[in-house]
């Protein structure tokens, strides 16, 4: 880990380490402000054997941000890029069919590069590694439906995709053309889809996802509290093993939204689902518990957070009826003394 370093440190480091650092396979550079980007790249290139590089909070002087140098790390397979100067992205544009994991979060309201140029750089890295890229995470900063449409034209075969957009209107009101084209382009290989903390997925987007990406095994979603969830089609997800559902209570309808979603979800039967996590105000009663038992007969782990009206009899029902159940976690639920309660290893 290189934390809170500066130009002077980098110069001394380069002088002291003349040869490759063969013992290092993971490197984190964080909370750093530099003036000489070439010195930084020279330092990174000494770590010839690293397979994972994480840059977080690395900033450069605007006047010294331009460089023609690139990272030359033949064993690098994982790049995680968070809250760094956008220009640093150009250091990775020479990597060709090398990256397996690419996670990127751009700086919001950064004037070093127009946002469109930054997106072009991200797209270049994705394009150059289209044959090797397995996992792509786009975080927070205004990657929109149009950007997803551009990605859909690349020859990608992703197994995992995670996204979070800066503006929630992306899901409330925007076109779904790019989203649909992207999901269709990855439908055969995509096994994991995740919406992150700052955004929701609405009924239209979820139905596109579940109709096309039929090989999904892991689905992590935050549902839109403004969506009625009148039509929910999940019966094509024959391979789903892990489902995490979260509802954000940005409005008074939040609890009703989650109950509506769960009502529709439980109308399906999922023989393959072994893990279910639900976070949000969700009213538990005997009927809901019976639906869980019927819909998820092979469930092994159940996690409920902020669920309302949970009673000890509900736990007993689950334990008695779900023969594969190994663990129940109730966090911040109205259960007994209202403290965190965990039941684990309930069966040998």
Coordinates of C-alpha atoms in Angstrom, one line a residue:
X1 CA 0.0 0.0 0.0
X2 CA 1.3 3.4 -1.0
X3 CA -0.8 5.9 1.0
X4 CA -0.6 9.7 1.2
X5 CA 2.6 9.9 -0.8
X6 CA 4.1 12.8 -2.8
X7 CA 6.6 13.5 -5.6
X8 CA 9.6 13.4 -3.3
X9 CA 8.6 10.0 -2.0
X10 CA 8.2 8.6 -5.6
X11 CA 11.6 10.0 -6.7
X12 CA 13.3 8.4 -3.7
X13 CA 11.4 5.2 -4.2
X14 CA 12.5 4.9 -7.8
X15 CA 16.1 5.5 -6.9
X16 CA 16.0 2.9 -4.1
X17 CA 14.3 0.2 -6.2
X18 CA 16.2 -0.2 -9.4
X19 CA 14.8 -3.7 -10.3
X20 CA 11.4 -5.2 -10.5
X21 CA 9.5 -5.9 -7.2
X22 CA 8.8 -9.5 -7.8
X23 CA 7.3 -10.2 -4.4
X24 CA 4.3 -7.8 -4.8
X25 CA 1.2 -9.0 -6.6
X26 CA -1.3 -6.5 -5.3
X27 CA -0.8 -2.7 -5.1
X28 CA -3.0 0.1 -3.7
X29 CA -2.2 3.8 -4.2
X30 CA -4.5 6.1 -2.2
X31 CA -5.0 9.7 -1.0
X32 CA -2.1 11.0 -3.0
X33 CA -1.5 14.3 -4.8
X34 CA 1.4 14.5 -7.3
X35 CA 2.8 16.9 -9.8
X36 CA 4.8 14.6 -12.0
X37 CA 2.7 11.9 -13.5
X38 CA 5.7 10.4 -15.4
X39 CA 7.3 9.6 -12.0
X40 CA 4.1 7.9 -10.8
X41 CA 4.0 5.7 -14.0
X42 CA 7.6 4.9 -13.6
X43 CA 7.0 3.8 -10.1
X44 CA 4.0 1.6 -11.1
X45 CA 6.0 0.0 -13.9
X46 CA 8.4 -1.4 -11.3
X47 CA 5.7 -3.7 -10.0
X48 CA 5.9 -6.0 -13.0
X49 CA 4.3 -9.0 -11.2
X50 CA 1.1 -7.3 -9.8
X51 CA -2.2 -8.7 -11.0
X52 CA -4.4 -6.2 -9.1
X53 CA -4.0 -2.4 -9.0
X54 CA -6.3 -0.1 -7.1
X55 CA -6.0 3.7 -7.5
X56 CA -8.2 5.7 -5.0
X57 CA -8.1 9.5 -4.5
X58 CA -5.0 10.1 -6.7
X59 CA -4.8 13.7 -7.9
X60 CA -2.5 15.5 -10.3
X61 CA -1.7 19.1 -10.9
X62 CA -3.7 20.1 -14.0
X63 CA -0.8 21.7 -15.7
X64 CA 1.3 18.5 -15.4
X65 CA -1.4 16.0 -16.1
X66 CA -0.6 15.3 -19.7
X67 CA 1.7 12.4 -20.5
X68 CA 2.4 10.0 -23.3
X69 CA 3.6 7.3 -20.9
X70 CA 1.5 4.2 -20.2
X71 CA 1.6 1.5 -17.6
X72 CA 3.5 -1.5 -18.7
X73 CA 2.4 -4.3 -16.4
X74 CA 2.1 -7.6 -18.3
X75 CA 0.5 -9.5 -15.4
X76 CA -2.1 -6.9 -14.5
X77 CA -5.6 -8.4 -14.7
X78 CA -7.6 -6.3 -12.2
X79 CA -7.9 -2.4 -12.3
X80 CA -10.0 -0.6 -9.7
X81 CA -10.2 3.2 -10.3
X82 CA -12.0 5.3 -7.7
X83 CA -12.1 9.1 -7.4
X84 CA -8.9 9.8 -9.2
X85 CA -8.0 12.5 -11.7
X86 CA -9.7 11.5 -14.9
X87 CA -6.5 11.9 -16.9
X88 CA -5.0 8.9 -15.1
X89 CA -7.4 6.7 -17.1
X90 CA -5.3 7.2 -20.2
X91 CA -2.5 5.3 -18.6
X92 CA -4.4 2.1 -19.2
X93 CA -5.4 2.5 -22.8
X94 CA -2.4 0.5 -24.1
X95 CA -3.6 -2.7 -22.3
X96 CA -5.0 -5.2 -24.8
X97 CA -7.0 -8.3 -23.9
X98 CA -5.4 -8.3 -20.5
X99 CA -7.9 -7.1 -18.0
X100 CA -10.4 -9.4 -16.4
X101 CA -11.9 -7.0 -14.0
X102 CA -12.4 -3.2 -14.6
X103 CA -14.0 -1.1 -11.9
X104 CA -14.2 2.7 -12.5
X105 CA -15.7 5.7 -10.7
X106 CA -15.0 9.0 -12.2
X107 CA -14.6 12.4 -10.4
X108 CA -17.8 14.3 -10.4
X109 CA -17.7 17.9 -11.6
X110 CA -14.1 17.6 -12.6
X111 CA -12.9 20.1 -15.2
X112 CA -9.6 18.4 -16.2
X113 CA -11.4 16.5 -18.9
X114 CA -14.9 17.0 -20.3
X115 CA -17.0 14.1 -19.1
X116 CA -17.5 12.9 -22.6
X117 CA -13.8 12.5 -23.1
X118 CA -13.5 10.5 -19.9
X119 CA -16.3 8.2 -21.1
X120 CA -14.4 7.8 -24.4
X121 CA -11.3 6.7 -22.4
X122 CA -13.4 4.2 -20.4
X123 CA -14.9 2.9 -23.6
X124 CA -11.4 2.6 -25.2
X125 CA -10.2 0.5 -22.2
X126 CA -13.3 -1.7 -22.5
X127 CA -12.9 -2.1 -26.2
X128 CA -9.2 -3.0 -26.0
X129 CA -10.0 -5.7 -23.4
X130 CA -13.2 -7.0 -25.0
X131 CA -11.9 -10.6 -25.3
X132 CA -10.6 -10.9 -21.7
X133 CA -13.0 -8.7 -19.6
X134 CA -15.1 -10.8 -17.3
X135 CA -16.3 -8.3 -14.7
X136 CA -17.3 -4.6 -15.4
X137 CA -18.4 -2.2 -12.7
X138 CA -19.4 1.4 -13.5
X139 CA -19.9 3.6 -10.5
X140 CA -21.8 6.7 -9.9
X141 CA -20.8 9.3 -12.4
X142 CA -23.3 9.8 -15.1
X143 CA -22.8 6.6 -17.1
X144 CA -26.2 6.8 -18.8
X145 CA -28.4 4.7 -21.2
X146 CA -26.5 6.1 -24.2
X147 CA -23.2 4.9 -22.7
X148 CA -24.6 1.4 -22.2
X149 CA -25.7 1.4 -25.9
X150 CA -22.1 2.2 -26.9
X151 CA -20.8 -0.7 -24.7
X152 CA -23.3 -3.1 -26.4
X153 CA -21.5 -2.7 -29.7
X154 CA -18.3 -4.2 -28.2
X155 CA -17.6 -7.9 -28.4
X156 CA -17.9 -8.5 -24.7
X157 CA -18.8 -11.7 -22.8
X158 CA -19.3 -10.4 -19.3
X159 CA -20.2 -12.7 -16.4
X160 CA -20.7 -9.9 -13.9
X161 CA -22.0 -6.3 -14.3
X162 CA -22.5 -3.7 -11.6
X163 CA -23.7 -0.1 -12.2
X164 CA -24.6 3.0 -10.3
X165 CA -25.6 6.2 -12.1
X166 CA -25.4 9.7 -10.6
X167 CA -29.0 10.7 -11.5
X168 CA -32.0 8.6 -10.5
X169 CA -33.9 10.0 -13.5
X170 CA -31.9 7.5 -15.5
X171 CA -34.4 4.9 -14.3
X172 CA -37.5 7.0 -13.7
X173 CA -37.9 8.6 -17.0
X174 CA -35.1 7.7 -19.5
X175 CA -35.2 5.6 -22.6
X176 CA -34.4 1.9 -22.1
X177 CA -33.0 1.5 -25.6
X178 CA -29.3 1.4 -24.5
X179 CA -30.1 -0.8 -21.4
X180 CA -32.0 -3.3 -23.6
X181 CA -29.2 -3.5 -26.2
X182 CA -26.6 -3.9 -23.6
X183 CA -28.4 -6.7 -21.7
X184 CA -29.2 -8.5 -25.0
X185 CA -25.6 -8.3 -26.0
X186 CA -24.6 -10.0 -22.7
X187 CA -27.6 -12.3 -22.3
X188 CA -25.8 -15.6 -22.8
X189 CA -22.9 -15.1 -20.4
X190 CA -24.2 -12.7 -17.7
X191 CA -24.5 -14.4 -14.4
X192 CA -24.4 -11.5 -11.9
X193 CA -26.2 -8.2 -12.1
X194 CA -26.0 -5.5 -9.4
X195 CA -27.5 -2.1 -8.9
X196 CA -25.5 -0.2 -6.3
X197 CA -26.5 2.1 -3.4
X198 CA -27.4 5.3 -5.3
X199 CA -29.9 4.1 -7.9
X200 CA -33.0 2.0 -8.3
X201 CA -34.3 -0.3 -11.0
X202 CA -37.9 0.1 -12.1
X203 CA -40.3 -2.5 -13.4
X204 CA -39.5 -1.9 -17.1
X205 CA -35.8 -2.3 -16.6
X206 CA -36.2 -5.4 -14.4
X207 CA -38.5 -7.1 -16.9
X208 CA -35.9 -6.4 -19.7
X209 CA -33.2 -8.0 -17.5
X210 CA -35.2 -11.1 -16.5
X211 CA -36.5 -11.7 -20.0
X212 CA -33.1 -11.5 -21.7
X213 CA -30.5 -12.5 -19.1
X214 CA -32.0 -15.9 -18.4
X215 CA -28.6 -17.3 -17.1
X216 CA -28.5 -15.0 -14.1
X217 CA -27.4 -16.7 -10.9
X218 CA -26.9 -13.6 -8.7
X219 CA -29.3 -10.6 -8.7
X220 CA -28.8 -7.6 -6.5
X221 CA -31.3 -4.8 -7.0
X222 CA -32.7 -1.7 -5.3
X223 CA -36.3 -1.3 -6.3
X224 CA -37.8 2.0 -7.3
X225 CA -40.2 3.3 -4.6
X226 CA -42.2 5.1 -7.3
X227 CA -43.0 1.9 -9.2
X228 CA -46.3 0.1 -8.8
X229 CA -44.9 -3.4 -9.7
X230 CA -48.1 -4.5 -11.2
X231 CA -46.4 -6.8 -13.7
X232 CA -43.3 -8.7 -12.7
X233 CA -42.0 -11.6 -14.9
X234 CA -39.4 -13.7 -13.2
X235 CA -40.3 -17.2 -14.3
X236 CA -37.5 -17.3 -16.9
X237 CA -34.8 -17.1 -14.2
X238 CA -34.3 -20.9 -13.9
X239 CA -30.7 -20.7 -12.6
X240 CA -31.1 -18.0 -10.0
X241 CA -29.3 -18.9 -6.8
X242 CA -28.9 -15.6 -4.9
X243 CA -31.3 -12.7 -4.6
X244 CA -30.8 -9.4 -2.7
X245 CA -33.6 -6.9 -2.7
X246 CA -33.4 -3.5 -1.1
X247 CA -36.0 -0.7 -0.9
X248 CA -35.0 2.9 -0.1
X249 CA -37.6 4.8 1.8
X250 CA -37.3 8.2 0.0
X251 CA -41.1 8.6 0.2
X252 CA -44.0 7.4 2.3
X253 CA -44.8 4.7 -0.3
X254 CA -41.5 2.8 0.3
X255 CA -43.0 0.1 2.6
X256 CA -46.0 -0.5 0.4
X257 CA -43.7 -0.7 -2.7
X258 CA -41.6 -3.5 -1.1
X259 CA -44.7 -5.4 -0.1
X260 CA -46.1 -5.1 -3.6
X261 CA -42.8 -6.3 -5.1
X262 CA -42.6 -9.3 -2.8
X263 CA -46.2 -10.2 -3.5
X264 CA -45.4 -10.5 -7.2
X265 CA -42.1 -12.1 -6.6
X266 CA -43.6 -14.8 -4.3
X267 CA -46.1 -15.7 -7.0
X268 CA -43.2 -17.5 -8.7
X269 CA -41.5 -20.7 -7.6
X270 CA -37.7 -20.8 -7.5
X271 CA -36.3 -24.2 -6.9
X272 CA -32.7 -23.0 -7.3
X273 CA -32.7 -20.0 -5.0
X274 CA -30.6 -20.7 -1.9
X275 CA -30.0 -17.2 -0.6
X276 CA -32.5 -14.4 -0.1
X277 CA -31.8 -11.0 1.5
X278 CA -34.5 -8.3 1.9
X279 CA -33.8 -4.9 3.3
X280 CA -36.5 -2.3 3.8
X281 CA -39.9 -1.8 5.6
X282 CA -41.6 -5.0 4.8
X283 CA -44.7 -6.3 6.7
X284 CA -44.3 -9.9 7.8
X285 CA -47.4 -12.1 8.5
X286 CA -48.3 -15.8 8.4
X287 CA -49.3 -15.5 4.7
X288 CA -46.0 -14.0 3.7
X289 CA -44.0 -16.7 5.6
X290 CA -46.1 -19.4 3.9
X291 CA -45.4 -17.8 0.5
X292 CA -41.7 -17.9 1.2
X293 CA -41.8 -21.5 2.2
X294 CA -43.8 -22.4 -1.0
X295 CA -41.8 -20.3 -3.4
X296 CA -38.3 -21.1 -2.1
X297 CA -38.3 -24.7 -0.9
X298 CA -34.6 -25.1 -1.1
X299 CA -33.6 -21.9 0.7
X300 CA -30.5 -22.1 2.9
X301 CA -30.0 -18.5 4.1
X302 CA -32.6 -15.9 4.8
X303 CA -31.7 -12.3 5.8
X304 CA -34.4 -9.7 6.8
X305 CA -33.5 -6.2 7.7
X306 CA -36.1 -3.6 9.0
X307 CA -38.9 -6.1 8.5
X308 CA -42.0 -5.3 10.6
X309 CA -44.1 -7.5 12.8
X310 CA -41.7 -10.5 12.8
X311 CA -42.7 -13.0 15.5
X312 CA -41.0 -16.0 17.0
X313 CA -43.7 -18.2 15.4
X314 CA -42.6 -17.1 12.0
X315 CA -39.1 -18.3 12.7
X316 CA -40.5 -21.6 13.9
X317 CA -42.5 -22.0 10.7
X318 CA -39.5 -21.4 8.6
X319 CA -37.4 -23.8 10.6
X320 CA -40.0 -26.6 10.5
X321 CA -41.0 -26.3 6.8
X322 CA -37.7 -25.4 5.0
X323 CA -35.6 -28.5 5.4
X324 CA -32.5 -27.0 3.8
X325 CA -32.5 -23.8 5.9
X326 CA -29.2 -23.2 7.7
X327 CA -29.4 -19.6 8.8
X328 CA -31.8 -16.8 9.6
X329 CA -30.6 -13.3 10.3
X330 CA -33.0 -10.6 11.6
X331 CA -31.5 -7.2 11.9
X332 CA -33.4 -4.2 13.2
X333 CA -36.7 -6.1 13.0
X334 CA -39.6 -6.0 15.4
X335 CA -38.7 -9.3 17.0
X336 CA -38.5 -10.1 20.7
X337 CA -36.4 -7.3 22.3
X338 CA -35.8 -5.6 19.0
X339 CA -32.1 -6.3 19.0
X340 CA -30.1 -8.1 16.3
X341 CA -31.0 -11.7 16.4
X342 CA -29.2 -14.5 14.5
X343 CA -30.1 -18.1 14.3
X344 CA -27.5 -20.2 12.6
X345 CA -26.6 -23.8 12.2
X346 CA -30.1 -24.8 13.1
X347 CA -29.7 -28.2 11.5
X348 CA -26.8 -30.6 11.6

